[in-house]
Short mmCIF file of C-alpha atoms and ligand atoms in Angstrom, two decimals:
data_model
loop_
_atom_site.label_atom_id
_atom_site.label_comp_id
_atom_site.label_asym_id
_atom_site.label_seq_id
_atom_site.Cartn_x
_atom_site.Cartn_y
_atom_site.Cartn_z
CA UNK A 1 17.97 82.41 -38.86
CA UNK A 2 21.02 80.68 -40.35
CA UNK A 3 21.67 78.83 -43.58
CA UNK A 4 23.09 75.36 -42.88
CA UNK A 5 24.66 72.79 -45.21
CA UNK A 6 24.61 69.19 -44.02
CA UNK A 7 26.95 66.64 -45.62
CA UNK A 8 25.49 63.11 -45.41
CA UNK A 9 21.84 62.09 -45.61
CA UNK A 10 21.78 58.95 -43.50
CA UNK A 11 20.13 58.91 -40.07
CA UNK A 12 22.39 61.51 -38.42
CA UNK A 13 22.10 64.01 -41.29
CA UNK A 14 18.34 63.54 -41.52
CA UNK A 15 17.92 64.08 -37.78
CA UNK A 16 19.87 67.35 -37.89
CA UNK A 17 18.07 68.47 -41.07
CA UNK A 18 14.66 67.85 -39.53
CA UNK A 19 15.41 69.61 -36.26
CA UNK A 20 17.12 72.62 -37.85
CA UNK A 21 14.49 73.12 -40.52
CA UNK A 22 11.73 72.92 -37.89
CA UNK A 23 13.52 75.76 -36.07
CA UNK A 24 13.26 77.89 -39.23
CA UNK A 25 16.84 77.60 -40.53
CA UNK A 26 17.46 77.16 -44.25
CA UNK A 27 18.81 73.63 -44.59
CA UNK A 28 20.40 71.95 -47.62
CA UNK A 29 21.36 68.31 -47.16
CA UNK A 30 23.96 66.92 -49.59
CA UNK A 31 23.99 63.12 -49.92
CA UNK A 32 26.50 61.21 -52.02
CA UNK A 33 24.16 58.30 -52.87
CA UNK A 34 21.81 59.04 -55.74
CA UNK A 35 19.00 56.58 -54.95
CA UNK A 36 17.17 55.99 -51.70
CA UNK A 37 19.27 54.59 -48.85
CA UNK A 38 16.30 52.49 -47.70
CA UNK A 39 17.11 48.79 -47.27
CA UNK A 40 20.50 49.48 -45.67
CA UNK A 41 21.26 48.41 -42.14
CA UNK A 42 19.35 46.09 -39.87
CA UNK A 43 18.19 46.29 -36.24
CA UNK A 44 18.51 49.31 -33.95
CA UNK A 45 18.03 49.40 -30.17
CA UNK A 46 15.99 52.43 -29.08
CA UNK A 47 16.57 54.53 -25.98
CA UNK A 48 14.50 57.32 -24.40
CA UNK A 49 16.60 60.08 -26.05
CA UNK A 50 15.96 58.65 -29.52
CA UNK A 51 12.21 58.62 -28.92
CA UNK A 52 12.35 62.19 -27.57
CA UNK A 53 14.29 63.29 -30.66
CA UNK A 54 11.87 61.60 -33.06
CA UNK A 55 9.01 63.49 -31.39
CA UNK A 56 10.98 66.73 -31.76
CA UNK A 57 11.42 65.89 -35.45
CA UNK A 58 7.62 65.80 -35.71
CA UNK A 59 6.87 62.07 -35.40
CA UNK A 60 3.34 61.50 -34.12
CA UNK A 61 3.61 60.26 -30.49
CA UNK A 62 1.05 57.54 -31.37
CA UNK A 63 3.45 56.06 -33.96
CA UNK A 64 5.05 52.79 -32.83
CA UNK A 65 8.79 52.97 -33.35
CA UNK A 66 9.26 49.21 -33.50
CA UNK A 67 8.74 45.86 -31.78
CA UNK A 68 8.58 45.58 -27.97
CA UNK A 69 10.28 42.83 -25.98
CA UNK A 70 9.73 41.98 -22.31
CA UNK A 71 13.24 40.97 -21.52
CA UNK A 72 16.43 39.12 -22.27
CA UNK A 73 17.64 35.54 -22.27
CA UNK A 74 21.07 33.87 -22.57
CA UNK A 75 21.33 30.35 -24.01
CA UNK A 76 24.27 27.95 -23.94
CA UNK A 77 25.42 26.10 -27.05
CA UNK A 78 22.87 23.33 -26.45
CA UNK A 79 19.99 25.79 -26.38
CA UNK A 80 19.50 25.61 -22.60
CA UNK A 81 18.62 28.80 -20.73
CA UNK A 82 21.56 30.10 -18.63
CA UNK A 83 19.76 33.16 -17.29
CA UNK A 84 17.01 35.70 -17.89
CA UNK A 85 16.57 39.40 -17.32
CA UNK A 86 13.37 41.48 -17.21
CA UNK A 87 14.20 44.52 -19.34
CA UNK A 88 11.42 45.88 -21.55
CA UNK A 89 12.80 47.57 -24.65
CA UNK A 90 11.65 48.68 -28.10
CA UNK A 91 13.68 47.48 -31.05
CA UNK A 92 13.39 49.12 -34.40
CA UNK A 93 15.13 48.94 -37.73
CA UNK A 94 17.34 51.27 -39.71
CA UNK A 95 14.82 51.30 -42.59
CA UNK A 96 11.93 52.28 -40.34
CA UNK A 97 13.81 55.24 -38.84
CA UNK A 98 15.09 56.29 -42.26
CA UNK A 99 11.59 56.24 -43.77
CA UNK A 100 10.09 58.20 -40.87
CA UNK A 101 12.83 60.86 -41.03
CA UNK A 102 12.67 61.18 -44.83
CA UNK A 103 8.88 61.56 -44.73
CA UNK A 104 9.13 64.30 -42.09
CA UNK A 105 11.75 66.33 -44.01
CA UNK A 106 10.60 69.00 -46.50
CA UNK A 107 11.60 67.33 -49.83
CA UNK A 108 13.32 70.42 -51.27
CA UNK A 109 16.00 70.22 -48.50
CA UNK A 110 17.39 66.92 -49.77
CA UNK A 111 19.96 66.88 -52.61
CA UNK A 112 20.85 63.26 -53.54
CA UNK A 113 23.84 62.38 -55.75
CA UNK A 114 26.04 65.22 -54.41
CA UNK A 115 29.46 64.27 -53.04
CA UNK A 116 31.10 66.80 -50.74
CA UNK A 117 34.78 67.15 -51.63
CA UNK A 118 36.27 70.10 -49.75
CA UNK A 119 35.38 72.87 -47.37
CA UNK A 120 36.73 76.40 -46.92
CA UNK A 121 35.60 78.94 -44.41
CA UNK A 122 36.11 82.63 -43.74
CA UNK A 123 34.40 85.45 -41.86
CA UNK A 124 31.44 85.44 -44.27
CA UNK A 125 30.60 81.72 -44.18
CA UNK A 126 31.49 78.24 -45.50
CA UNK A 127 32.11 77.32 -49.12
CA UNK A 128 31.77 73.65 -50.01
CA UNK A 129 33.11 72.15 -53.22
CA UNK A 130 31.05 69.17 -54.40
CA UNK A 131 30.56 66.92 -57.42
CA UNK A 132 27.61 69.20 -58.33
CA UNK A 133 29.42 72.53 -57.96
CA UNK A 134 29.90 74.98 -55.11
CA UNK A 135 27.51 75.51 -52.19
CA UNK A 136 27.69 78.33 -49.63
CA UNK A 137 26.07 78.79 -46.24
CA UNK A 138 26.62 80.24 -42.77
CA UNK A 139 27.38 76.85 -41.23
CA UNK A 140 28.27 73.26 -42.17
CA UNK A 141 27.42 70.01 -40.37
CA UNK A 142 29.54 66.98 -41.32
CA UNK A 143 27.27 63.93 -40.93
CA UNK A 144 29.16 61.97 -43.55
CA UNK A 145 29.97 58.92 -41.46
CA UNK A 146 33.02 57.05 -40.20
CA UNK A 147 35.14 57.93 -43.27
CA UNK A 148 33.99 61.57 -43.31
CA UNK A 149 35.75 63.55 -46.04
CA UNK A 150 35.34 66.73 -44.01
CA UNK A 151 36.90 65.25 -40.88
CA UNK A 152 39.77 63.90 -42.95
CA UNK A 153 40.39 67.38 -44.31
CA UNK A 154 40.19 69.25 -40.98
CA UNK A 155 41.39 66.54 -38.55
CA UNK A 156 43.47 64.13 -40.68
CA UNK A 157 45.02 62.42 -37.64
CA UNK A 158 41.67 61.08 -36.45
CA UNK A 159 41.25 57.65 -38.06
CA UNK A 160 39.09 54.57 -37.41
CA UNK A 161 40.90 51.80 -35.50
CA UNK A 162 40.02 48.19 -36.27
CA UNK A 163 38.97 46.33 -33.10
CA UNK A 164 40.15 42.87 -34.19
CA UNK A 165 36.72 41.35 -34.82
CA UNK A 166 33.82 41.51 -37.23
CA UNK A 167 30.06 41.36 -36.85
CA UNK A 168 28.08 38.96 -38.99
CA UNK A 169 24.65 40.47 -39.35
CA UNK A 170 21.37 39.47 -40.89
CA UNK A 171 17.62 39.51 -40.65
CA UNK A 172 15.54 36.32 -40.80
CA UNK A 173 11.81 36.25 -41.57
CA UNK A 174 9.62 35.06 -38.68
CA UNK A 175 7.53 32.69 -40.86
CA UNK A 176 10.61 30.60 -41.72
CA UNK A 177 11.40 29.63 -38.14
CA UNK A 178 10.50 26.49 -36.18
CA UNK A 179 8.11 26.56 -33.23
CA UNK A 180 11.01 25.83 -30.83
CA UNK A 181 12.92 28.82 -32.10
CA UNK A 182 9.90 31.11 -32.01
CA UNK A 183 8.94 30.08 -28.46
CA UNK A 184 12.41 30.18 -26.90
CA UNK A 185 14.12 33.19 -28.50
CA UNK A 186 12.06 35.09 -31.06
CA UNK A 187 10.22 37.42 -28.67
CA UNK A 188 13.33 38.22 -26.61
CA UNK A 189 16.57 40.12 -26.75
CA UNK A 190 18.67 36.94 -26.84
CA UNK A 191 22.34 36.16 -26.25
CA UNK A 192 24.81 33.30 -26.77
CA UNK A 193 28.45 33.65 -25.70
CA UNK A 194 30.95 31.14 -27.09
CA UNK A 195 34.48 31.91 -25.78
CA UNK A 196 35.79 35.16 -27.28
CA UNK A 197 32.61 35.65 -29.30
CA UNK A 198 29.08 36.86 -28.77
CA UNK A 199 25.78 36.57 -30.57
CA UNK A 200 22.92 38.92 -29.85
CA UNK A 201 19.58 39.25 -31.58
CA UNK A 202 16.06 40.59 -31.28
CA UNK A 203 12.80 40.92 -33.23
CA UNK A 204 12.33 43.85 -35.61
CA UNK A 205 9.71 44.93 -38.12
CA UNK A 206 9.51 42.68 -41.17
CA UNK A 207 8.94 43.52 -44.85
CA UNK A 208 6.86 46.68 -45.33
CA UNK A 209 7.76 47.69 -41.77
CA UNK A 210 5.07 45.34 -40.42
CA UNK A 211 5.22 44.61 -36.70
CA UNK A 212 2.30 42.16 -36.24
CA UNK A 213 3.12 38.56 -35.19
CA UNK A 214 3.79 36.45 -38.27
CA UNK A 215 5.19 39.43 -40.23
CA UNK A 216 8.21 40.35 -38.15
CA UNK A 217 11.86 39.39 -38.58
CA UNK A 218 14.75 38.51 -36.25
CA UNK A 219 17.85 40.65 -36.42
CA UNK A 220 21.17 39.16 -35.30
CA UNK A 221 24.71 40.39 -34.77
CA UNK A 222 27.42 37.73 -34.26
CA UNK A 223 30.79 39.12 -33.19
CA UNK A 224 33.71 36.92 -34.26
CA UNK A 225 37.48 37.42 -34.05
CA UNK A 226 39.21 38.15 -37.38
CA UNK A 227 42.87 39.23 -37.14
CA UNK A 228 43.69 42.12 -39.48
CA UNK A 229 46.57 40.20 -41.01
CA UNK A 230 44.62 37.00 -41.71
CA UNK A 231 40.93 36.15 -41.54
CA UNK A 232 39.81 39.74 -42.11
CA UNK A 233 41.31 39.86 -45.61
CA UNK A 234 39.55 36.64 -46.56
CA UNK A 235 36.22 37.85 -45.19
CA UNK A 236 36.46 41.10 -47.15
CA UNK A 237 37.30 39.31 -50.41
CA UNK A 238 34.39 38.42 -52.66
CA UNK A 239 33.86 35.18 -54.59
CA UNK A 240 35.58 36.69 -57.66
CA UNK A 241 38.72 37.40 -55.63
CA UNK A 242 38.18 41.18 -55.34
CA UNK A 243 39.25 42.60 -51.96
CA UNK A 244 37.05 45.34 -50.38
CA UNK A 245 39.29 46.82 -47.65
CA UNK A 246 36.85 49.62 -46.75
CA UNK A 247 34.00 47.14 -46.12
CA UNK A 248 32.38 44.53 -48.33
CA UNK A 249 28.91 45.32 -49.77
CA UNK A 250 26.28 42.87 -48.42
CA UNK A 251 25.61 41.24 -51.81
CA UNK A 252 29.36 40.67 -52.37
CA UNK A 253 30.04 38.55 -49.26
CA UNK A 254 31.51 35.27 -50.52
CA UNK A 255 29.24 32.19 -50.43
CA UNK A 256 32.24 30.25 -49.09
CA UNK A 257 32.48 32.55 -46.05
CA UNK A 258 28.72 32.30 -45.50
CA UNK A 259 28.90 28.49 -45.65
CA UNK A 260 31.81 28.51 -43.16
CA UNK A 261 29.94 30.85 -40.82
CA UNK A 262 26.83 28.62 -40.91
CA UNK A 263 28.89 25.52 -40.22
CA UNK A 264 30.57 27.27 -37.24
CA UNK A 265 27.12 28.31 -35.99
CA UNK A 266 26.06 24.64 -35.81
CA UNK A 267 29.17 23.87 -33.77
CA UNK A 268 29.31 26.91 -31.45
CA UNK A 269 25.84 28.36 -31.03
CA UNK A 270 22.52 27.22 -29.57
CA UNK A 271 20.57 25.23 -32.20
CA UNK A 272 17.97 28.02 -32.31
CA UNK A 273 20.62 30.49 -33.51
CA UNK A 274 22.14 27.96 -35.95
CA UNK A 275 18.66 27.62 -37.46
CA UNK A 276 18.39 31.40 -37.83
CA UNK A 277 21.80 31.57 -39.56
CA UNK A 278 20.75 28.78 -41.93
CA UNK A 279 17.47 30.47 -42.85
CA UNK A 280 18.75 34.03 -43.25
CA UNK A 281 18.83 34.72 -46.98
CA UNK A 282 21.70 37.19 -47.12
CA UNK A 283 23.96 37.41 -44.08
CA UNK A 284 26.48 40.25 -44.36
CA UNK A 285 29.43 41.38 -42.29
CA UNK A 286 31.04 44.52 -40.95
CA UNK A 287 34.48 44.99 -39.38
CA UNK A 288 34.14 46.67 -35.98
CA UNK A 289 36.01 49.96 -35.47
CA UNK A 290 36.52 52.60 -32.83
CA UNK A 291 36.66 56.23 -33.86
CA UNK A 292 37.35 58.87 -31.25
CA UNK A 293 37.69 62.62 -31.94
CA UNK A 294 39.46 65.25 -29.82
CA UNK A 295 37.40 68.08 -31.30
CA UNK A 296 33.94 68.31 -32.80
CA UNK A 297 33.96 71.84 -34.18
CA UNK A 298 36.28 74.18 -36.01
CA UNK A 299 34.84 77.62 -36.72
CA UNK A 300 31.72 77.14 -38.83
CA UNK A 301 32.08 73.37 -39.23
CA UNK A 302 30.77 70.75 -36.77
CA UNK A 303 31.02 66.96 -36.80
CA UNK A 304 27.93 64.89 -35.97
CA UNK A 305 27.17 61.20 -35.42
CA UNK A 306 29.59 58.61 -36.81
CA UNK A 307 31.75 61.32 -38.40
CA UNK A 308 32.82 62.28 -34.86
CA UNK A 309 32.60 59.07 -32.81
CA UNK A 310 31.98 55.43 -33.58
CA UNK A 311 31.52 53.23 -30.54
CA UNK A 312 31.44 49.46 -30.85
CA UNK A 313 27.85 48.31 -31.30
CA UNK A 314 27.82 46.53 -27.89
CA UNK A 315 26.68 49.87 -26.49
CA UNK A 316 23.78 50.02 -29.02
CA UNK A 317 24.13 53.78 -29.02
CA UNK A 318 25.09 54.81 -32.56
CA UNK A 319 21.69 56.06 -33.62
CA UNK A 320 20.71 57.47 -30.22
CA UNK A 321 24.07 59.27 -30.03
CA UNK A 322 23.46 60.81 -33.46
CA UNK A 323 20.07 62.02 -32.25
CA UNK A 324 21.58 63.46 -29.05
CA UNK A 325 24.13 65.29 -31.22
CA UNK A 326 21.37 66.62 -33.50
CA UNK A 327 19.29 67.86 -30.55
CA UNK A 328 22.31 69.51 -28.91
CA UNK A 329 23.22 71.17 -32.23
CA UNK A 330 19.73 72.61 -32.69
CA UNK A 331 19.61 73.80 -29.05
CA UNK A 332 23.05 75.43 -29.33
CA UNK A 333 22.07 77.32 -32.47
CA UNK A 334 18.89 78.55 -30.82
CA UNK A 335 20.65 79.63 -27.61
CA UNK A 336 24.00 80.95 -28.87
CA UNK A 337 23.43 82.13 -32.47
CA UNK A 338 25.51 81.13 -35.49
CA UNK A 339 28.80 82.67 -34.28
CA UNK A 340 29.09 80.65 -31.05
CA UNK A 341 26.76 77.68 -31.55
CA UNK A 342 29.16 74.99 -32.75
CA UNK A 343 31.69 75.61 -29.94
CA UNK A 344 28.91 75.33 -27.35
CA UNK A 345 27.67 72.16 -29.05
CA UNK A 346 31.15 70.61 -29.08
CA UNK A 347 31.73 71.43 -25.43
CA UNK A 348 28.60 69.53 -24.50
CA UNK A 349 28.89 66.52 -26.83
CA UNK A 350 32.65 65.83 -26.85
CA UNK A 351 32.83 64.19 -23.39
CA UNK A 352 29.66 62.20 -24.09
CA UNK A 353 31.13 60.81 -27.32
CA UNK A 354 34.42 59.92 -25.65
CA UNK A 355 32.60 58.14 -22.82
CA UNK A 356 30.52 56.00 -25.11
CA UNK A 357 33.55 54.95 -27.22
CA UNK A 358 35.40 53.97 -24.04
CA UNK A 359 32.45 51.93 -22.79
CA UNK A 360 32.28 50.13 -26.14
CA UNK A 361 35.98 49.26 -25.82
CA UNK A 362 35.47 47.87 -22.32
CA UNK A 363 32.54 45.70 -23.38
CA UNK A 364 34.52 44.53 -26.42
CA UNK A 365 37.56 43.64 -24.30
CA UNK A 366 35.28 41.69 -21.93
CA UNK A 367 33.87 39.71 -24.85
CA UNK A 368 37.33 39.05 -26.28
CA UNK A 369 38.50 37.77 -22.90
CA UNK A 370 41.29 40.37 -22.65
CA UNK A 371 42.63 41.31 -19.20
CA UNK A 372 41.15 44.72 -18.30
CA UNK A 373 39.58 46.67 -15.45
CA UNK A 374 40.99 44.26 -12.88
CA UNK A 375 39.36 41.24 -14.57
CA UNK A 376 41.97 38.59 -15.45
CA UNK A 377 42.25 37.35 -19.04
CA UNK A 378 39.71 34.67 -19.88
CA UNK A 379 37.67 35.05 -16.68
CA UNK A 380 34.18 35.90 -17.81
CA UNK A 381 30.60 35.53 -16.61
CA UNK A 382 28.36 34.41 -19.50
CA UNK A 383 25.50 36.58 -18.18
CA UNK A 384 27.38 39.88 -17.97
CA UNK A 385 26.86 40.69 -21.68
CA UNK A 386 23.10 40.34 -21.18
CA UNK A 387 23.18 42.80 -18.25
CA UNK A 388 25.45 45.31 -20.03
CA UNK A 389 24.75 45.30 -23.77
CA UNK A 390 22.74 48.17 -25.29
CA UNK A 391 21.32 49.37 -21.98
CA UNK A 392 20.02 52.90 -21.63
CA UNK A 393 22.82 54.60 -19.68
CA UNK A 394 20.63 57.64 -19.07
CA UNK A 395 18.01 55.41 -17.44
CA UNK A 396 20.34 55.09 -14.36
CA UNK A 397 18.13 53.58 -11.70
CA UNK A 398 16.00 51.69 -14.20
CA UNK A 399 19.09 49.96 -15.61
CA UNK A 400 20.27 49.01 -12.11
CA UNK A 401 16.79 47.72 -11.24
CA UNK A 402 16.75 45.62 -14.39
CA UNK A 403 20.16 44.17 -13.55
CA UNK A 404 18.86 43.28 -10.09
CA UNK A 405 16.01 41.30 -11.67
CA UNK A 406 18.46 38.93 -13.31
CA UNK A 407 17.76 35.28 -12.66
CA UNK A 408 20.15 32.52 -13.56
CA UNK A 409 20.21 28.78 -13.82
CA UNK A 410 22.83 28.13 -11.08
CA UNK A 411 23.87 30.32 -8.18
CA UNK A 412 26.85 32.57 -9.04
CA UNK A 413 26.25 36.33 -8.71
CA UNK A 414 26.64 38.53 -11.80
CA UNK A 415 29.39 41.16 -11.55
CA UNK A 416 27.85 44.42 -12.73
CA UNK A 417 30.52 45.83 -14.94
CA UNK A 418 29.19 49.32 -15.91
C1 FAD B 501 27.28 45.91 -36.50
C2 FAD B 501 26.63 47.24 -36.20
C3 FAD B 501 25.50 47.26 -35.39
C4 FAD B 501 24.93 48.50 -35.03
N1 FAD B 501 23.88 48.48 -34.18
C5 FAD B 501 23.40 49.63 -33.75
C6 FAD B 501 22.35 49.64 -32.79
O1 FAD B 501 21.87 48.61 -32.31
N2 FAD B 501 21.89 50.81 -32.37
C7 FAD B 501 22.40 51.97 -32.85
O2 FAD B 501 21.93 53.02 -32.40
N3 FAD B 501 23.38 52.02 -33.77
C8 FAD B 501 23.90 50.89 -34.24
N4 FAD B 501 24.90 50.95 -35.15
C9 FAD B 501 25.43 52.28 -35.62
C10 FAD B 501 24.51 53.14 -36.54
O3 FAD B 501 24.18 52.44 -37.69
C11 FAD B 501 25.12 54.57 -36.87
O4 FAD B 501 25.81 54.97 -35.74
C12 FAD B 501 24.06 55.63 -37.19
O5 FAD B 501 23.42 55.27 -38.39
C13 FAD B 501 24.58 57.13 -37.28
O6 FAD B 501 25.37 57.27 -38.44
P1 FAD B 501 25.55 58.64 -39.28
O7 FAD B 501 24.27 59.09 -39.91
O8 FAD B 501 26.29 59.62 -38.46
O9 FAD B 501 26.55 58.13 -40.42
P2 FAD B 501 26.28 57.07 -41.56
O10 FAD B 501 25.09 56.25 -41.30
O11 FAD B 501 27.56 56.38 -41.82
O12 FAD B 501 25.94 58.00 -42.82
C14 FAD B 501 26.86 58.80 -43.50
C15 FAD B 501 26.16 59.30 -44.77
O13 FAD B 501 27.02 60.22 -45.42
C16 FAD B 501 27.07 59.94 -46.80
N5 FAD B 501 28.37 60.44 -47.27
C17 FAD B 501 29.59 59.91 -47.02
N6 FAD B 501 30.54 60.67 -47.56
C18 FAD B 501 29.90 61.70 -48.18
C19 FAD B 501 30.34 62.83 -48.92
N7 FAD B 501 31.64 63.03 -49.15
N8 FAD B 501 29.41 63.69 -49.42
C20 FAD B 501 28.08 63.49 -49.20
N9 FAD B 501 27.61 62.43 -48.50
C21 FAD B 501 28.51 61.56 -48.00
C22 FAD B 501 26.92 58.42 -46.89
O14 FAD B 501 26.45 58.01 -48.16
C23 FAD B 501 25.88 58.18 -45.78
O15 FAD B 501 24.57 58.29 -46.25
C24 FAD B 501 25.48 49.75 -35.53
C25 FAD B 501 26.58 49.71 -36.38
C26 FAD B 501 27.18 48.47 -36.68
C27 FAD B 501 28.40 48.46 -37.54
#
């Protein structure tokens, strides 16, 4: 059995820690944040591989991962249905997954308040310098996110690239919403597609992770253009004039920007979505980036999750991808032993990561109305995002069957743009 250090205790790090410790390895997880991370993040689309991984982590198969929806709907800016799609899916939340994974992990594995600073490796193992001193092990997993300190040390050329737009995000309590909103969108995976923009949303567990009707919440993501040289700077500047170039904390988002966003929602989105924006207590925003690695392992160090690849959220794959990485890592260590495991892992997961980043770029370009893949600039079908966003690519036939079930108000066919 090996000793393994994991840098980063968010979802990806917790997944790897659970799987490796269940296989009998000695795991120490080093997380920079000193308190709990619970309360971060919002909605997460689940896919079959995520559910499989949660079971492998020890989650009781009877445990509901989230809220189920029957299908999808796209509304125009007046709130009229443009089309519908039968696509059952389970939507969960970041907090729910985090809590489940923390509860499953032996508590002595988790070391909060430890910032990984530097790594060295030799024939005997890895040595990691941290804010709490030096740690040693046979292997290291870097699950320290998009700005991974370990990746920046070993692969400094690999950097996040801003995609030219941001996502406004938020979660609105079910009880606050009107009957019209509840009946027409709340129980669906819903879409609205103003030119060059896109709003998606779906129900998730509410406070206390409750999933019964009346106690749920509605999670939304509204993608909006924000040029790096203009609007982005304003959006990332708080009400006291402080600029947060690496991302603005949710509670720092300026009230002026929130007011502007809500006013734009009334003008551009279906009234149901404008209502949700108005009633969401603390909308927050995230710039959208691509991050694409050429390597995932170097000797005794492997990258996992967002440290290796960040695909635009249109693919809804970030958490599932982290779980697929964690499962592949555990399998490689079991099958190949410490000396060869990370190379075998990288060989398997590198092409998968590159594919998902590329798909995210294509879906983003489609939303932005850029000319790509033989589709002229500006020529878009408003129902394509509904057929393509956050689908389970491994479901193959099921995804095609769902696309075939699409019904629209009007008679144009939907180009399937996979
Ligand atoms: C708008 C938006 C919507 C999204 N929607 C979805 C979705 O629908 N479905 C989905 O699957 N995914 C979604 N994602 C992505 C998802 O949140 C992540 O991909 C997923 O959480 C995996 O991340 P990770 O654990 O690898 O890294 P992160 O979650 O970034 O965690 C990195 C961890 O490392 C810690 N850390 C950082 N540096 C250090 C250090 N030096 N030392 C120690 N610790 C350190 C951090 O504190 C953090 O806890 C979305 C993302 C965005 C932006």
